[in-house]
């Protein structure tokens, strides 16, 4: 039985899925955080928080990588960690440095840095000839304006070091660009207290459906588990509204997509990791949106598990321990699985979500959750502000999405003071 050190986590579904994967593999973990209250505040379900099922809950300043590495090195003789991992993008780099310092399995820190910083990703992929959008980098307002004019509107503006679609915007003119820059400048520190980079990425606006390739790289060899599709809402914010696994692609398109994703993983130098690579299916072929060196969020890993039996959070733990995961799919009875998210129609306190209590009676629904009365809805401008979700399965490939979308469409958000959020 291996002993894993989990360095921080997300507070959503992965805070449950990763501990479950560790436990189901017969392993145990200790949890290291700079602020355990961050996780307790976010827990609104019965029972204790899954991260408190850790063998040890340890405290350290996880935002100072150099001191963190030395602190954990001093703990190692007493606690005997066999692997280090995280599910949180903001600590993937720290985890890579810890693994390297302790002589444990993991991706090279420089490869993780290339994947976690969108500017480094773009430069590395361009050098390797992996297809992506035309792009430019700038640090100031004047540089951004010049870069935008050179690329041409409309384009996409992105922070290089945030996730969940935060502050990713389509901008169609200089006024919208200036507004997007002001919003970014008003967010100098991320949600984990880390100071952000001032570099901003501008990209060509890619057109076409978006998919993601879920893969596992171990000892230099990448195995593709499958391709997931994505639905997006919002004219300018690219908020994910749902996913289906496996994506309904023809064989030629799937081969092209997976080939580009595997080339991107190799170009970044990633190894011994689960990857979630997002691509656009443009008229000229698949192009990379981003490469994430960790299991997919938004419960995509649960869709995969329900169809194939492969539990990618458990695989994530196995790789951190140096184990060789078994990646052969097994029959589950599901030909497809899908999830649809409930976006807030507007901001404000919620009185109730009508229809939520009857969701589990709908054919094919296997999981659902909705925000409770009193929750204050934020704007529908990132993946952080969902009001709920519905997950469905169907025996037929490609059929689960319609079930999930119909189920989520059957609920209605009622705001305080009796205003319906339609």
Coordinates of C-alpha atoms in Angstrom, one line a residue:
X1 CA 0.0 0.0 0.0
X2 CA 1.5 3.3 -1.1
X3 CA 1.5 6.5 0.8
X4 CA 0.8 9.6 -1.4
X5 CA 1.3 13.2 -0.5
X6 CA -1.6 15.3 -2.0
X7 CA -0.5 18.9 -2.3
X8 CA -3.7 21.0 -2.3
X9 CA -6.7 20.1 -4.5
X10 CA -9.8 21.5 -6.2
X11 CA -12.8 22.0 -4.0
X12 CA -15.3 20.6 -6.5
X13 CA -15.9 17.1 -7.7
X14 CA -12.2 16.2 -7.9
X15 CA -11.9 16.7 -4.1
X16 CA -14.0 13.5 -3.9
X17 CA -12.9 11.7 -7.0
X18 CA -9.2 11.7 -6.3
X19 CA -9.4 10.4 -2.7
X20 CA -11.8 7.7 -3.9
X21 CA -9.3 6.7 -6.7
X22 CA -6.5 6.6 -4.1
X23 CA -8.6 4.5 -1.7
X24 CA -9.9 2.1 -4.4
X25 CA -6.3 1.4 -5.5
X26 CA -5.5 0.3 -1.9
X27 CA -3.4 3.3 -1.1
X28 CA -3.5 6.0 1.5
X29 CA -2.7 9.7 1.4
X30 CA -1.6 12.7 3.5
X31 CA -3.0 16.1 2.6
X32 CA -0.8 19.2 2.6
X33 CA -2.3 22.7 2.5
X34 CA -1.7 26.3 3.4
X35 CA -5.3 26.8 4.4
X36 CA -7.6 23.9 5.4
X37 CA -10.5 26.3 5.9
X38 CA -10.5 26.9 2.1
X39 CA -11.8 23.4 1.7
X40 CA -14.1 23.3 4.7
X41 CA -15.8 26.5 3.6
X42 CA -16.6 25.0 0.2
X43 CA -18.2 21.8 1.6
X44 CA -22.0 21.9 1.7
X45 CA -22.9 18.2 1.8
X46 CA -23.6 15.9 4.7
X47 CA -20.7 14.1 6.4
X48 CA -17.0 15.0 6.7
X49 CA -15.0 16.5 3.9
X50 CA -13.2 13.7 1.9
X51 CA -9.9 15.4 2.2
X52 CA -10.2 15.0 6.0
X53 CA -10.1 11.3 5.3
X54 CA -6.3 11.8 4.9
X55 CA -4.0 9.9 7.2
X56 CA -2.4 13.3 8.1
X57 CA -3.5 16.9 7.4
X58 CA -0.3 18.9 7.2
X59 CA 0.2 22.6 7.0
X60 CA 2.9 24.5 5.0
X61 CA 3.2 27.5 2.8
X62 CA 2.5 25.8 -0.5
X63 CA 2.9 29.0 -2.5
X64 CA 6.6 29.2 -1.8
X65 CA 8.0 26.3 -3.8
X66 CA 11.6 26.5 -2.5
X67 CA 10.6 26.4 1.2
X68 CA 7.9 23.8 0.5
X69 CA 10.4 21.4 -1.1
X70 CA 12.8 21.7 1.8
X71 CA 9.9 21.3 4.4
X72 CA 8.6 18.1 2.7
X73 CA 12.2 16.8 2.4
X74 CA 12.4 17.0 6.2
X75 CA 9.1 15.2 6.6
X76 CA 10.1 12.4 4.3
X77 CA 12.2 10.3 6.7
X78 CA 9.3 10.2 9.2
X79 CA 6.3 9.9 6.9
X80 CA 7.7 8.0 4.0
X81 CA 5.9 9.4 0.9
X82 CA 5.9 7.0 -2.1
X83 CA 4.4 9.6 -4.5
X84 CA 3.4 13.2 -4.8
X85 CA 0.3 14.5 -6.6
X86 CA -2.3 17.2 -6.9
X87 CA -5.4 17.9 -8.9
X88 CA -5.1 21.7 -8.8
X89 CA -3.5 23.5 -11.7
X90 CA -1.9 26.1 -9.5
X91 CA 0.2 23.4 -7.6
X92 CA 1.2 21.1 -10.5
X93 CA 4.5 22.9 -10.8
X94 CA 5.2 22.6 -7.0
X95 CA 4.3 18.9 -7.1
X96 CA 6.7 18.3 -10.0
X97 CA 9.5 20.0 -8.0
X98 CA 8.7 17.9 -4.9
X99 CA 8.7 14.7 -6.9
X100 CA 12.1 15.6 -8.4
X101 CA 13.6 16.5 -5.0
X102 CA 12.4 13.3 -3.4
X103 CA 13.4 11.1 -6.3
X104 CA 9.8 10.0 -6.9
X105 CA 7.9 9.5 -10.2
X106 CA 6.5 12.5 -12.1
X107 CA 6.8 14.7 -15.1
X108 CA 10.0 16.9 -15.4
X109 CA 9.3 20.3 -13.7
X110 CA 10.3 22.2 -16.9
X111 CA 7.7 20.2 -18.9
X112 CA 5.0 20.9 -16.4
X113 CA 5.9 24.6 -16.5
X114 CA 5.5 24.6 -20.3
X115 CA 2.1 23.0 -20.0
X116 CA 0.8 25.1 -17.2
X117 CA 1.8 28.5 -18.7
X118 CA -0.1 29.2 -21.8
X119 CA 2.6 31.4 -23.2
X120 CA 5.2 28.7 -22.8
X121 CA 2.8 26.2 -24.3
X122 CA 2.3 28.2 -27.4
X123 CA 6.0 28.9 -28.0
X124 CA 6.9 25.2 -27.5
X125 CA 4.2 23.9 -29.8
X126 CA 5.0 26.4 -32.5
X127 CA 8.7 25.4 -32.4
X128 CA 7.7 21.7 -32.7
X129 CA 5.3 22.4 -35.6
X130 CA 2.2 21.3 -33.7
X131 CA -0.9 23.1 -35.1
X132 CA -2.4 25.8 -33.1
X133 CA -3.8 29.3 -33.5
X134 CA -1.8 32.3 -34.6
X135 CA -0.8 34.2 -31.4
X136 CA 1.0 37.1 -29.9
X137 CA 2.2 37.8 -26.3
X138 CA 2.3 41.2 -24.7
X139 CA 2.9 42.7 -21.2
X140 CA 1.4 46.2 -21.5
X141 CA -1.7 47.9 -23.0
X142 CA 0.3 49.5 -25.8
X143 CA 1.9 46.2 -26.7
X144 CA -1.5 44.4 -26.6
X145 CA -3.0 47.0 -29.0
X146 CA -0.2 46.6 -31.5
X147 CA -0.4 42.8 -31.3
X148 CA -4.1 42.8 -31.7
X149 CA -4.0 45.0 -34.8
X150 CA -1.3 42.8 -36.2
X151 CA -3.4 39.6 -35.6
X152 CA -6.6 41.2 -36.6
X153 CA -10.0 41.3 -34.9
X154 CA -11.9 39.3 -33.8
X155 CA -9.5 37.4 -31.5
X156 CA -9.3 35.8 -28.1
X157 CA -7.6 37.3 -25.1
X158 CA -6.3 34.9 -22.4
X159 CA -4.4 35.2 -19.1
X160 CA -1.5 32.8 -19.3
X161 CA -1.8 31.5 -15.8
X162 CA -5.5 31.0 -14.9
X163 CA -7.9 28.1 -15.5
X164 CA -11.6 27.2 -15.7
X165 CA -12.0 29.8 -18.5
X166 CA -11.4 32.7 -16.2
X167 CA -11.1 36.0 -18.1
X168 CA -10.9 34.2 -21.5
X169 CA -12.8 36.5 -23.8
X170 CA -13.6 37.0 -27.5
X171 CA -12.9 40.7 -28.4
X172 CA -14.0 42.2 -31.6
X173 CA -12.5 45.7 -31.4
X174 CA -10.1 47.9 -29.5
X175 CA -12.8 49.0 -27.0
X176 CA -13.6 45.4 -26.1
X177 CA -9.9 44.7 -25.8
X178 CA -9.3 47.6 -23.5
X179 CA -12.2 46.5 -21.3
X180 CA -10.9 42.9 -21.1
X181 CA -7.4 44.2 -20.2
X182 CA -8.9 46.3 -17.4
X183 CA -10.7 43.3 -16.0
X184 CA -7.5 41.3 -16.0
X185 CA -5.6 44.1 -14.3
X186 CA -8.2 44.1 -11.5
X187 CA -7.3 40.4 -10.7
X188 CA -3.6 40.5 -9.9
X189 CA -3.7 37.6 -7.4
X190 CA -5.4 34.2 -8.1
X191 CA -7.8 32.4 -5.8
X192 CA -4.9 30.7 -4.0
X193 CA -3.1 33.9 -3.2
X194 CA -0.5 33.6 -5.9
X195 CA 0.6 36.7 -7.8
X196 CA -0.3 36.5 -11.4
X197 CA 1.9 37.0 -14.5
X198 CA 1.5 40.3 -16.3
X199 CA 1.8 38.5 -19.7
X200 CA -1.3 38.3 -21.8
X201 CA -1.9 36.0 -24.7
X202 CA -3.8 37.0 -27.8
X203 CA -4.9 34.3 -30.2
X204 CA -6.6 33.9 -33.5
X205 CA -10.3 33.1 -33.1
X206 CA -10.6 29.4 -34.0
X207 CA -13.9 28.2 -35.4
X208 CA -15.4 24.7 -35.2
X209 CA -16.5 22.2 -32.5
X210 CA -14.2 21.6 -29.5
X211 CA -13.1 18.2 -28.1
X212 CA -10.6 17.0 -25.6
X213 CA -8.3 14.0 -25.8
X214 CA -7.9 12.1 -22.5
X215 CA -4.6 10.2 -22.4
X216 CA -2.0 8.6 -20.2
X217 CA 1.7 9.0 -20.7
X218 CA 4.1 6.6 -18.9
X219 CA 7.7 5.9 -19.6
X220 CA 7.6 8.0 -22.7
X221 CA 4.6 6.2 -24.3
X222 CA 1.2 7.8 -24.6
X223 CA -2.0 5.8 -24.6
X224 CA -5.2 7.6 -25.7
X225 CA -8.2 6.6 -23.5
X226 CA -10.7 8.4 -25.7
X227 CA -12.1 11.7 -27.0
X228 CA -14.7 13.8 -25.2
X229 CA -16.8 16.5 -26.9
X230 CA -17.7 19.8 -25.4
X231 CA -20.6 22.3 -25.7
X232 CA -20.0 26.0 -25.1
X233 CA -22.3 28.9 -24.3
X234 CA -21.8 32.6 -24.4
X235 CA -20.9 34.8 -27.3
X236 CA -17.7 36.0 -25.7
X237 CA -16.8 33.9 -22.6
X238 CA -16.6 30.3 -23.9
X239 CA -18.3 28.8 -20.8
X240 CA -18.5 25.0 -20.9
X241 CA -22.1 23.8 -20.7
X242 CA -21.6 20.1 -21.1
X243 CA -19.6 17.1 -22.3
X244 CA -20.2 13.7 -23.8
X245 CA -17.9 10.6 -23.9
X246 CA -17.1 9.3 -26.3
X247 CA -17.3 12.1 -28.8
X248 CA -19.4 11.3 -31.9
X249 CA -16.5 11.5 -34.4
X250 CA -15.8 9.6 -37.6
X251 CA -12.7 7.4 -37.6
X252 CA -10.6 9.8 -39.7
X253 CA -11.3 12.8 -37.6
X254 CA -10.6 10.8 -34.4
X255 CA -7.3 9.7 -35.7
X256 CA -6.3 13.3 -36.7
X257 CA -7.4 14.6 -33.3
X258 CA -5.5 12.0 -31.3
X259 CA -2.4 12.4 -33.4
X260 CA -2.2 16.1 -32.8
X261 CA -2.8 15.7 -29.1
X262 CA 0.0 13.0 -28.8
X263 CA 2.3 15.3 -30.7
X264 CA 1.6 18.2 -28.3
X265 CA 2.2 16.0 -25.2
X266 CA 5.6 14.9 -26.7
X267 CA 6.5 18.5 -27.7
X268 CA 6.0 19.7 -24.1
X269 CA 8.1 16.8 -22.7
X270 CA 5.4 15.5 -20.4
X271 CA 5.7 12.0 -19.0
X272 CA 4.3 9.9 -16.2
X273 CA 1.0 11.8 -16.1
X274 CA -2.6 11.8 -17.1
X275 CA -3.3 14.6 -19.7
X276 CA -6.4 16.5 -20.8
X277 CA -5.7 18.1 -24.2
X278 CA -8.3 20.5 -25.7
X279 CA -8.5 21.0 -29.4
X280 CA -10.7 22.8 -32.0
X281 CA -11.9 21.0 -35.1
X282 CA -11.3 23.8 -37.5
X283 CA -12.0 23.7 -41.3
X284 CA -8.2 23.2 -41.8
X285 CA -7.9 20.4 -39.2
X286 CA -7.4 20.0 -35.4
X287 CA -5.6 22.7 -33.6
X288 CA -4.5 22.7 -30.0
X289 CA -6.3 25.0 -27.5
X290 CA -4.3 23.8 -24.4
X291 CA -2.7 20.8 -22.8
X292 CA -3.3 20.1 -19.1
X293 CA -1.0 17.7 -17.2
X294 CA -3.7 16.3 -14.9
X295 CA -7.1 14.5 -15.2
X296 CA -9.9 16.4 -16.8
X297 CA -12.2 18.4 -14.6
X298 CA -16.0 19.0 -14.9
X299 CA -16.5 15.3 -14.1
X300 CA -15.2 14.2 -17.5
X301 CA -13.3 11.4 -15.7
X302 CA -16.7 10.1 -14.4
X303 CA -18.1 10.0 -17.9
X304 CA -15.1 7.9 -19.0
X305 CA -15.4 5.6 -15.9
X306 CA -19.1 5.0 -16.6
X307 CA -18.4 4.0 -20.2
X308 CA -15.1 2.2 -20.0
X309 CA -14.5 1.3 -16.4
X310 CA -11.2 3.3 -16.5
X311 CA -10.9 5.6 -13.4
X312 CA -8.4 8.3 -14.5
X313 CA -8.1 9.9 -11.0
X314 CA -7.0 6.4 -9.8
X315 CA -4.6 6.2 -12.7
X316 CA -3.3 9.6 -11.7
X317 CA -2.4 8.1 -8.3
X318 CA -0.9 5.0 -9.8
X319 CA 1.4 7.0 -12.0
X320 CA 2.5 9.1 -9.0
X321 CA 3.5 5.9 -7.3
X322 CA 5.4 4.5 -10.3
X323 CA 2.8 1.8 -11.0
X324 CA 1.8 0.7 -14.5
X325 CA -1.9 1.3 -14.8
X326 CA -4.3 -1.0 -16.6
X327 CA -6.0 0.9 -19.4
X328 CA -8.0 -1.7 -21.1
X329 CA -11.7 -0.8 -21.3
X330 CA -14.3 -3.1 -19.8
X331 CA -18.0 -3.4 -20.7
X332 CA -20.2 -1.3 -18.4
X333 CA -23.5 -1.4 -20.3
X334 CA -23.2 2.3 -21.2
X335 CA -22.4 3.3 -24.8
X336 CA -22.2 7.0 -23.9
X337 CA -22.3 9.2 -20.9
X338 CA -22.9 13.0 -20.7
X339 CA -23.1 15.9 -18.3
X340 CA -24.9 19.2 -18.7
X341 CA -24.4 22.2 -16.4
X342 CA -26.9 24.7 -15.2
X343 CA -25.6 28.2 -15.8
X344 CA -26.9 31.2 -13.9
X345 CA -29.4 33.2 -16.0
X346 CA -28.4 36.2 -14.0
X347 CA -26.6 37.2 -10.7
X348 CA -28.4 37.3 -7.4
X349 CA -29.6 35.2 -4.5
X350 CA -31.5 32.0 -5.3
X351 CA -34.9 31.2 -3.7
X352 CA -35.1 27.7 -5.2
X353 CA -34.5 25.6 -8.4
X354 CA -37.8 24.2 -9.5
X355 CA -37.8 20.6 -10.8
X356 CA -34.5 19.7 -9.2
X357 CA -36.1 17.3 -6.8
X358 CA -37.5 15.2 -9.7
X359 CA -34.4 14.9 -11.8
X360 CA -33.5 11.4 -10.5
X361 CA -36.8 10.1 -11.8
X362 CA -35.8 10.9 -15.4
X363 CA -34.7 7.9 -17.4
X364 CA -30.9 7.6 -17.8
X365 CA -30.0 10.1 -15.0
X366 CA -27.2 8.7 -12.8
X367 CA -26.2 11.8 -10.9
X368 CA -27.3 15.4 -10.2
X369 CA -26.6 18.2 -7.8
X370 CA -27.9 21.7 -7.5
X371 CA -27.1 24.8 -5.4
X372 CA -29.2 25.2 -2.3
X373 CA -31.6 28.1 -1.5
X374 CA -29.8 31.2 -0.5
X375 CA -26.8 30.6 -2.8
X376 CA -25.8 33.9 -4.5
X377 CA -25.4 33.2 -8.2
X378 CA -22.5 34.8 -9.9
X379 CA -22.2 35.8 -13.6
X380 CA -22.1 33.1 -16.3
X381 CA -18.6 34.0 -17.4
X382 CA -16.5 31.0 -16.3
X383 CA -16.8 27.4 -15.3
X384 CA -16.7 28.3 -11.6
X385 CA -20.3 29.6 -11.3
X386 CA -22.5 26.6 -12.3
X387 CA -25.7 26.3 -10.3
X388 CA -25.8 22.5 -10.8
X389 CA -25.4 19.6 -13.1
X390 CA -27.1 16.4 -14.5
X391 CA -25.2 13.3 -15.6
X392 CA -26.8 10.7 -17.8
X393 CA -25.9 7.4 -19.5
X394 CA -27.3 5.6 -22.5
X395 CA -26.7 2.2 -24.0
X396 CA -26.1 3.8 -27.4
X397 CA -23.1 5.7 -28.5
X398 CA -23.8 9.4 -29.0
X399 CA -27.2 9.3 -27.3
X400 CA -26.5 10.4 -23.7
X401 CA -26.1 14.1 -24.5
X402 CA -29.8 14.6 -25.5
X403 CA -30.8 13.0 -22.2
X404 CA -28.6 15.3 -20.2
X405 CA -29.7 18.4 -22.0
X406 CA -33.4 17.6 -21.7
X407 CA -33.0 16.9 -18.0
X408 CA -31.1 20.2 -17.3
X409 CA -33.7 22.0 -19.4
X410 CA -36.5 20.8 -17.2
X411 CA -35.4 22.9 -14.2
X412 CA -36.0 26.5 -13.6
X413 CA -34.1 28.9 -11.4
X414 CA -36.2 31.1 -9.1
X415 CA -34.4 34.0 -7.5
X416 CA -35.3 35.7 -4.2
X417 CA -38.2 38.1 -4.4
X418 CA -40.0 35.6 -6.7
X419 CA -38.1 36.5 -9.9
X420 CA -37.7 33.6 -12.3
X421 CA -34.3 33.5 -13.9
X422 CA -35.3 32.7 -17.4

